[in-house]
PDB file of N, CA and C in Angstrom:
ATOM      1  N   UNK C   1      90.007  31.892  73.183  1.00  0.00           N
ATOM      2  CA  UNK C   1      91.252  32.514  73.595  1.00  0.00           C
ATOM      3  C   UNK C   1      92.120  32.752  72.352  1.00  0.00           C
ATOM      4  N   UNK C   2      92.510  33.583  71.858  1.00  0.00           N
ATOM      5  CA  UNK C   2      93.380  34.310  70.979  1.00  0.00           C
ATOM      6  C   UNK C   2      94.700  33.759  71.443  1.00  0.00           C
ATOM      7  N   UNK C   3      95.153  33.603  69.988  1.00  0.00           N
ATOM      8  CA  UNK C   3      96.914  32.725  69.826  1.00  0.00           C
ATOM      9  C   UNK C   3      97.704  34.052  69.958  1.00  0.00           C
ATOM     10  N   UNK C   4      98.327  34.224  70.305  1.00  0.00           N
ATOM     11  CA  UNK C   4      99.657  35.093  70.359  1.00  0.00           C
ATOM     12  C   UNK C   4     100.544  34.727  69.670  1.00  0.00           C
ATOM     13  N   UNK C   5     101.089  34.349  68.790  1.00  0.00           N
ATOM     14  CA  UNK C   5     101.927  34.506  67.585  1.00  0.00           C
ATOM     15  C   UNK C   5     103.034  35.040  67.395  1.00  0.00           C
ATOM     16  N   UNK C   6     104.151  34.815  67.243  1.00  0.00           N
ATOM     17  CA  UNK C   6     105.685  35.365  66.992  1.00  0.00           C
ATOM     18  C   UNK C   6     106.117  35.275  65.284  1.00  0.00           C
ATOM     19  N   UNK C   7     106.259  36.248  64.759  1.00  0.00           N
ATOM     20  CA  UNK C   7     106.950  36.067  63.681  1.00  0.00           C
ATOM     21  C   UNK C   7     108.455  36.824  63.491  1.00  0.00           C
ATOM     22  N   UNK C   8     109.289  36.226  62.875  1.00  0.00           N
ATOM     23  CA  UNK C   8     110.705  36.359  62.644  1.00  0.00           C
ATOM     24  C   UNK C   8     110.497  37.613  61.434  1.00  0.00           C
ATOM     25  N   UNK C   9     110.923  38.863  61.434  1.00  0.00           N
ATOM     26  CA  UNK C   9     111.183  39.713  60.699  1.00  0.00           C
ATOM     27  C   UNK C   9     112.258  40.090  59.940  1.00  0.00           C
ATOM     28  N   UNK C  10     112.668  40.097  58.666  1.00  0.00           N
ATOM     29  CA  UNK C  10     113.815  40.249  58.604  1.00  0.00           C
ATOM     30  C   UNK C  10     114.188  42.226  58.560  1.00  0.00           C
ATOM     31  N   UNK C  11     115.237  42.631  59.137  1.00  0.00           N
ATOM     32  CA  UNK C  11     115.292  43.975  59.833  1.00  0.00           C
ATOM     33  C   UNK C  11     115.546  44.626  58.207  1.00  0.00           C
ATOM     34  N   UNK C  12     116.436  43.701  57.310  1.00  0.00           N
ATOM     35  CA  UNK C  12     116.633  44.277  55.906  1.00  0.00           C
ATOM     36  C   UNK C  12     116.176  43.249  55.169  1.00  0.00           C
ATOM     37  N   UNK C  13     114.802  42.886  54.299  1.00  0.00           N
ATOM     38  CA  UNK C  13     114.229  42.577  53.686  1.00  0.00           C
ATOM     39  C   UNK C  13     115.062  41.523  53.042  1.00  0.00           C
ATOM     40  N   UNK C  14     114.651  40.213  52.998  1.00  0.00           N
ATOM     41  CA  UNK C  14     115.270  39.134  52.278  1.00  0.00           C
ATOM     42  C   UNK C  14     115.684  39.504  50.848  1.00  0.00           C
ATOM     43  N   UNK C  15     114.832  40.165  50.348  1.00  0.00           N
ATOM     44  CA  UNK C  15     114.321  40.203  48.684  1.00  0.00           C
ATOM     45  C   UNK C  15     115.528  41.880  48.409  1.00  0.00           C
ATOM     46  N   UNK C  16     116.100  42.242  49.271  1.00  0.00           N
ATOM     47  CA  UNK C  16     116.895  43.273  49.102  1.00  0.00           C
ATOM     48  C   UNK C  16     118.454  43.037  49.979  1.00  0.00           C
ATOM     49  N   UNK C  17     118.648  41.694  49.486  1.00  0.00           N
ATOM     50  CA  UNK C  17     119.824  40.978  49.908  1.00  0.00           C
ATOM     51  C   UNK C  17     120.383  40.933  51.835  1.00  0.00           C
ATOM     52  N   UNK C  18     119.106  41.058  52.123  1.00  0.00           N
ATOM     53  CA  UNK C  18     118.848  41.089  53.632  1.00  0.00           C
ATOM     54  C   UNK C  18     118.859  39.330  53.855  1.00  0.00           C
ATOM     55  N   UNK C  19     119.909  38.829  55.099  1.00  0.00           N
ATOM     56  CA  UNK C  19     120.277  37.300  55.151  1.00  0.00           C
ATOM     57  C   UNK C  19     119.570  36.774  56.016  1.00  0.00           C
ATOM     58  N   UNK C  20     119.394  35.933  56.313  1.00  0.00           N
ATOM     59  CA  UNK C  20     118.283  35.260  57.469  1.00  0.00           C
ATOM     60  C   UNK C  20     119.077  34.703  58.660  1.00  0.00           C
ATOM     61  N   UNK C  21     119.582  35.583  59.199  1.00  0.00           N
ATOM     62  CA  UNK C  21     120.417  35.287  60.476  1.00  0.00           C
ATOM     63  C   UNK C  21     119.996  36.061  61.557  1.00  0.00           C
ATOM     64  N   UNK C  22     120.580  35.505  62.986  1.00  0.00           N
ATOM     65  CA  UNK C  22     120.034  36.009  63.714  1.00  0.00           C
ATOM     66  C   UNK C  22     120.869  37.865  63.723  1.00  0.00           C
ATOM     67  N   UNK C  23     121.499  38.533  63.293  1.00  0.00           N
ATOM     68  CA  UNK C  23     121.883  39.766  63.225  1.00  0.00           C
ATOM     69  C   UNK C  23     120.183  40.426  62.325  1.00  0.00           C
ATOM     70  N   UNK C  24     119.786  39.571  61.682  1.00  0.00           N
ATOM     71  CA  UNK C  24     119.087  40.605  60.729  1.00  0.00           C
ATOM     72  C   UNK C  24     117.259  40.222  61.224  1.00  0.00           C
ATOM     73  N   UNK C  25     117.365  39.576  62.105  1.00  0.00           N
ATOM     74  CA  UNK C  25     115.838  39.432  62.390  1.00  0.00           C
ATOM     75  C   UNK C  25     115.441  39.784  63.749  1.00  0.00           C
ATOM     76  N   UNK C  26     114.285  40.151  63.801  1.00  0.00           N
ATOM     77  CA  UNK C  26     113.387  40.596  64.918  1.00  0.00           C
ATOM     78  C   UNK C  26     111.792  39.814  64.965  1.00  0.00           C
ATOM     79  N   UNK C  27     112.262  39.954  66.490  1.00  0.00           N
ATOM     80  CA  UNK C  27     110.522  39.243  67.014  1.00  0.00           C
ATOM     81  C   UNK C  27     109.461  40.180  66.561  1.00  0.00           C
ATOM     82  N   UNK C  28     108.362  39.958  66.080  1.00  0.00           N
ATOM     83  CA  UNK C  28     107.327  41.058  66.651  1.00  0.00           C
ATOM     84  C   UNK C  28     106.297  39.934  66.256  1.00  0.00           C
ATOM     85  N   UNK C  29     105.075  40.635  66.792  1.00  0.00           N
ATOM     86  CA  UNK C  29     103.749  39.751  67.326  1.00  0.00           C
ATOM     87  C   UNK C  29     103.386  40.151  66.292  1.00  0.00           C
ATOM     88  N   UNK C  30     102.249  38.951  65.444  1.00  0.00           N
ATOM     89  CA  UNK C  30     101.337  39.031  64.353  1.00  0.00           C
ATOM     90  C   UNK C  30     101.104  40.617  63.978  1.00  0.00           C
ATOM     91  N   UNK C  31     100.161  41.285  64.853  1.00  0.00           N
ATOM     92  CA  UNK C  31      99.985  42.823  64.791  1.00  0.00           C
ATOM     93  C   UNK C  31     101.198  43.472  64.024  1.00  0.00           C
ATOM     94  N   UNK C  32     101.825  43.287  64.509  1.00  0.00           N
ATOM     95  CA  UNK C  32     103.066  44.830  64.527  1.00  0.00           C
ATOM     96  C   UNK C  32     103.919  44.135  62.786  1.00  0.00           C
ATOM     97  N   UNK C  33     103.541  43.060  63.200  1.00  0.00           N
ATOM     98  CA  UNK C  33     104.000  42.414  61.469  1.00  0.00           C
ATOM     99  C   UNK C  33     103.147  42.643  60.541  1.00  0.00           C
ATOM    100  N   UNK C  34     101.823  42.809  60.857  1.00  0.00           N
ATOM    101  CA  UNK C  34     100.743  43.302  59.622  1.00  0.00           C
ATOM    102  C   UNK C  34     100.711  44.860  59.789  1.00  0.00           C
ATOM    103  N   UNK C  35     101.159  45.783  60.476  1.00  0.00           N
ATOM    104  CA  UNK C  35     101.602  46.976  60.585  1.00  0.00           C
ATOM    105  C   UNK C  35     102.529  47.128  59.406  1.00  0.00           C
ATOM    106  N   UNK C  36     103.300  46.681  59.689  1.00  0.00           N
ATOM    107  CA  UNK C  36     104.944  46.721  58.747  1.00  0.00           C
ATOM    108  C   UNK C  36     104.615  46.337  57.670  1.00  0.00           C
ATOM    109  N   UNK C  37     104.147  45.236  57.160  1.00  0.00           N
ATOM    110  CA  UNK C  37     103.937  44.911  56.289  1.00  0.00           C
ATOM    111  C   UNK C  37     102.496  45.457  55.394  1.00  0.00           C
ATOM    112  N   UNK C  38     101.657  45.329  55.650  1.00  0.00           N
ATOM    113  CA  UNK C  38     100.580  46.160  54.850  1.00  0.00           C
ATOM    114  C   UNK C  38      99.640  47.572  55.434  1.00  0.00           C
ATOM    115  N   UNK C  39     100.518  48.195  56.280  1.00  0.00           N
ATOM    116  CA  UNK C  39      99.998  49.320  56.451  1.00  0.00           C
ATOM    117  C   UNK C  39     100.580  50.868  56.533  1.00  0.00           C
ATOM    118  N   UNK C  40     101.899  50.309  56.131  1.00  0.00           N
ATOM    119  CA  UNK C  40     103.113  51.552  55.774  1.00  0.00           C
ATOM    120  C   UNK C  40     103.675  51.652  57.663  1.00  0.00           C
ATOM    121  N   UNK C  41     103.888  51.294  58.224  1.00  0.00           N
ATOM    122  CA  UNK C  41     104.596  51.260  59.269  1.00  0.00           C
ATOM    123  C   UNK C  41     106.361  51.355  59.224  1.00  0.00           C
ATOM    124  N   UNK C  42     106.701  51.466  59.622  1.00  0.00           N
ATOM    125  CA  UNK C  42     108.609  51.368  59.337  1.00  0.00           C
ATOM    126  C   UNK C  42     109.127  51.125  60.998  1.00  0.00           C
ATOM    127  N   UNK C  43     110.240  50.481  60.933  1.00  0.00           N
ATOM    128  CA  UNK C  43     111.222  50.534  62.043  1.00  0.00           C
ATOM    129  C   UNK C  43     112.380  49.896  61.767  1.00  0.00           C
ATOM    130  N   UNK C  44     113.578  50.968  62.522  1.00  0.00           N
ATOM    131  CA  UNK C  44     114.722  50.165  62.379  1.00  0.00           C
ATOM    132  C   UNK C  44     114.944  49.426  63.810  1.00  0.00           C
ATOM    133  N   UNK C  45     116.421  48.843  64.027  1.00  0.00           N
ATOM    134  CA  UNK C  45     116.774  48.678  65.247  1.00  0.00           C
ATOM    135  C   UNK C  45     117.906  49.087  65.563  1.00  0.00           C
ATOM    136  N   UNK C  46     117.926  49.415  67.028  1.00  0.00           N
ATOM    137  CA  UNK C  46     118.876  50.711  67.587  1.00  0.00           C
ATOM    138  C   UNK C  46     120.020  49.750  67.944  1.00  0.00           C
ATOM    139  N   UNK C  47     119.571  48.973  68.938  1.00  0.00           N
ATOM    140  CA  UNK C  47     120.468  48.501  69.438  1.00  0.00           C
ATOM    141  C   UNK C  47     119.415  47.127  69.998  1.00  0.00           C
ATOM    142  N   UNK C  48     119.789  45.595  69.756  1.00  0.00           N
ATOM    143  CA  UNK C  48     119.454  44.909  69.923  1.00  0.00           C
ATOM    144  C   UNK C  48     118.185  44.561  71.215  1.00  0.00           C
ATOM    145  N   UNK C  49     116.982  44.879  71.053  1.00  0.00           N
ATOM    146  CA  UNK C  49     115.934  45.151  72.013  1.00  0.00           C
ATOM    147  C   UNK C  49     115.114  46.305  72.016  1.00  0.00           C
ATOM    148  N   UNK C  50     116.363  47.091  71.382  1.00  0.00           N
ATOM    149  CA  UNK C  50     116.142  48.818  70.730  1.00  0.00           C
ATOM    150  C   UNK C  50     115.103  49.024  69.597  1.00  0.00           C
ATOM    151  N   UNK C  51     113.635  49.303  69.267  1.00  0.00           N
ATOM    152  CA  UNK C  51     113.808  49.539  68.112  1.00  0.00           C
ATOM    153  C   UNK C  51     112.856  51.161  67.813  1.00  0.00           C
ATOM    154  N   UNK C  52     112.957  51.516  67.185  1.00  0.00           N
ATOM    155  CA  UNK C  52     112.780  52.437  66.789  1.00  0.00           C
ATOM    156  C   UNK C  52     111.188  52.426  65.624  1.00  0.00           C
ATOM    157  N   UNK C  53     110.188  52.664  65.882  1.00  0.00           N
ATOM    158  CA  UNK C  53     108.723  52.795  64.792  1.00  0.00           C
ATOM    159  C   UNK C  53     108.507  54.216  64.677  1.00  0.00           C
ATOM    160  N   UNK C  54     108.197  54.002  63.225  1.00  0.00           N
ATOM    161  CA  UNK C  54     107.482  55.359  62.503  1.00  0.00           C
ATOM    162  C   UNK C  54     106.059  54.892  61.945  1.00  0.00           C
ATOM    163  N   UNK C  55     104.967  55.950  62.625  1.00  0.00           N
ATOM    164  CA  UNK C  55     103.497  55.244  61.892  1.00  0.00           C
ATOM    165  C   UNK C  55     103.641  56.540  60.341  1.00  0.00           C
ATOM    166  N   UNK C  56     103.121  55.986  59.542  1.00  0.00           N
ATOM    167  CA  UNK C  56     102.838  56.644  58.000  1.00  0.00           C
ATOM    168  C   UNK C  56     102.115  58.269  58.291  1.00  0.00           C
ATOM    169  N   UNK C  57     101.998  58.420  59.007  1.00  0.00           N
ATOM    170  CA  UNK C  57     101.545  60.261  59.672  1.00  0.00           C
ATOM    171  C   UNK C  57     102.803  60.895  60.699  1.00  0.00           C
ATOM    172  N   UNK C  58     103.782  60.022  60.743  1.00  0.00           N
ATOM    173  CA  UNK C  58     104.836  60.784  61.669  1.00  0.00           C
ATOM    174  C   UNK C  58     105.176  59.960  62.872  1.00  0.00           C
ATOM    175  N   UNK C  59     104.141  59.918  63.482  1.00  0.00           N
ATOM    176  CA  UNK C  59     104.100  59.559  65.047  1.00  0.00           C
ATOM    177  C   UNK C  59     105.351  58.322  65.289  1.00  0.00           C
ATOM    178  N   UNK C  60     106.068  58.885  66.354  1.00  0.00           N
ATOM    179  CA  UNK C  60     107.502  58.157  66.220  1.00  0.00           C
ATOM    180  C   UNK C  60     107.115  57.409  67.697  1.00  0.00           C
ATOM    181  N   UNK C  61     107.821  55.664  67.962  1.00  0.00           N
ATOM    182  CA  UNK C  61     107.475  55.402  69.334  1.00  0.00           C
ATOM    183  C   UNK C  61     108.798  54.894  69.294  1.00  0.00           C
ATOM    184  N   UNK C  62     109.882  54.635  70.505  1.00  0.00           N
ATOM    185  CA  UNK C  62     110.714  54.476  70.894  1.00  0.00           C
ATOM    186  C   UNK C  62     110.336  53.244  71.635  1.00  0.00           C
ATOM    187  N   UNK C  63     110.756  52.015  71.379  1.00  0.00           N
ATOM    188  CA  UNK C  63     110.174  50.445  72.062  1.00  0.00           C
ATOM    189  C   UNK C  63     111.270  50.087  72.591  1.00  0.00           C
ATOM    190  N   UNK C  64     111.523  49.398  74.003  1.00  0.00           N
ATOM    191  CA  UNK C  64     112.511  49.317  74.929  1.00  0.00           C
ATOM    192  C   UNK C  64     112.068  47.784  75.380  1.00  0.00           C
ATOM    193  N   UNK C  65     112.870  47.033  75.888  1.00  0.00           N
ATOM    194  CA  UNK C  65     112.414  46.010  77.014  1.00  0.00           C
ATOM    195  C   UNK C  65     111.864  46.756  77.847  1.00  0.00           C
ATOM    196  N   UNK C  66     111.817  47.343  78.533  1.00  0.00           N
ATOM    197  CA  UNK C  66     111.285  48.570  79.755  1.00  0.00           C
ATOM    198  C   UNK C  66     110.014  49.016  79.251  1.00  0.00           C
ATOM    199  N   UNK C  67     109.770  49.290  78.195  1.00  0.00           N
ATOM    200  CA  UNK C  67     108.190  49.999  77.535  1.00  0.00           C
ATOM    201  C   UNK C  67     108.280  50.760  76.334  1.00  0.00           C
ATOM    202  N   UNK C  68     107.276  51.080  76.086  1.00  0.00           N
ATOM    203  CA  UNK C  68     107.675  52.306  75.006  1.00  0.00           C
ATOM    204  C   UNK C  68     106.993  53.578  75.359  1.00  0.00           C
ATOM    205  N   UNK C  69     107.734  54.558  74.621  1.00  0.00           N
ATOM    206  CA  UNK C  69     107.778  55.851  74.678  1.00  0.00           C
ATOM    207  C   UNK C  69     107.160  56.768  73.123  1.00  0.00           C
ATOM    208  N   UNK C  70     106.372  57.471  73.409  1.00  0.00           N
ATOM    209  CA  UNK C  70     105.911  58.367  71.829  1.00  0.00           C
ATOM    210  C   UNK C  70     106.692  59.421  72.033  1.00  0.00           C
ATOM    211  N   UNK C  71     107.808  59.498  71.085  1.00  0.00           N
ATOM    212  CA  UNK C  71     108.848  60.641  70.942  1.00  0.00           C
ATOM    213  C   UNK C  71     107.903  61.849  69.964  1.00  0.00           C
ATOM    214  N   UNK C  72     107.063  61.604  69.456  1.00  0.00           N
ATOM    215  CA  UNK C  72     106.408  62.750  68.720  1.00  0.00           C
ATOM    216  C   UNK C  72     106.332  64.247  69.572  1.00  0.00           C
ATOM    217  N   UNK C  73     106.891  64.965  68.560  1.00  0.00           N
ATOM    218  CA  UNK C  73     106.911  66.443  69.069  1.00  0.00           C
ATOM    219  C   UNK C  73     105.267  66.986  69.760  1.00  0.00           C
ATOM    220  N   UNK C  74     105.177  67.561  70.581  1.00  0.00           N
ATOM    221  CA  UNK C  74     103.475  67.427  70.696  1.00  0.00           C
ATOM    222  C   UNK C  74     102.556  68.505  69.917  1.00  0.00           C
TER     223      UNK C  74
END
């Protein structure tokens, strides 16, 4: 059975005077953290639950408590 995993993100990078509070961090699961981190992924956050992903070819997804959405033009 596979661990499911939570890691704390910081939304503005520690190392670019980004603080370790809860304003500046986000949940995301192992995956979506090795996305971001070594595969050119990006996201900001909209509004707390809100966030906003860009994959490195465009493709934009809109992530909600409710679900997510691919805003990409078609």
């Amino acid at each position: 059975k596979k661990s499911r995993s939570c890691d704390l993100d910081h939304l503005t990078a520690h190392t670019r005077t980004g603080v370790t509070c809860e304003c500046n961090l986000a949940p995301l699961c192992r995956h979506h953290h090795q996305l971001k981190t070594h595969a050119g992924w990006t996201y900001q956050q909209l509004t707390p639950g809100t966030f906003l992903w860009q994959e490195p070819h465009g493709q934009t997804m809109l992530v909600t408590p409710t679900g997510t959405r691919d805003l990409t033009d078609p």
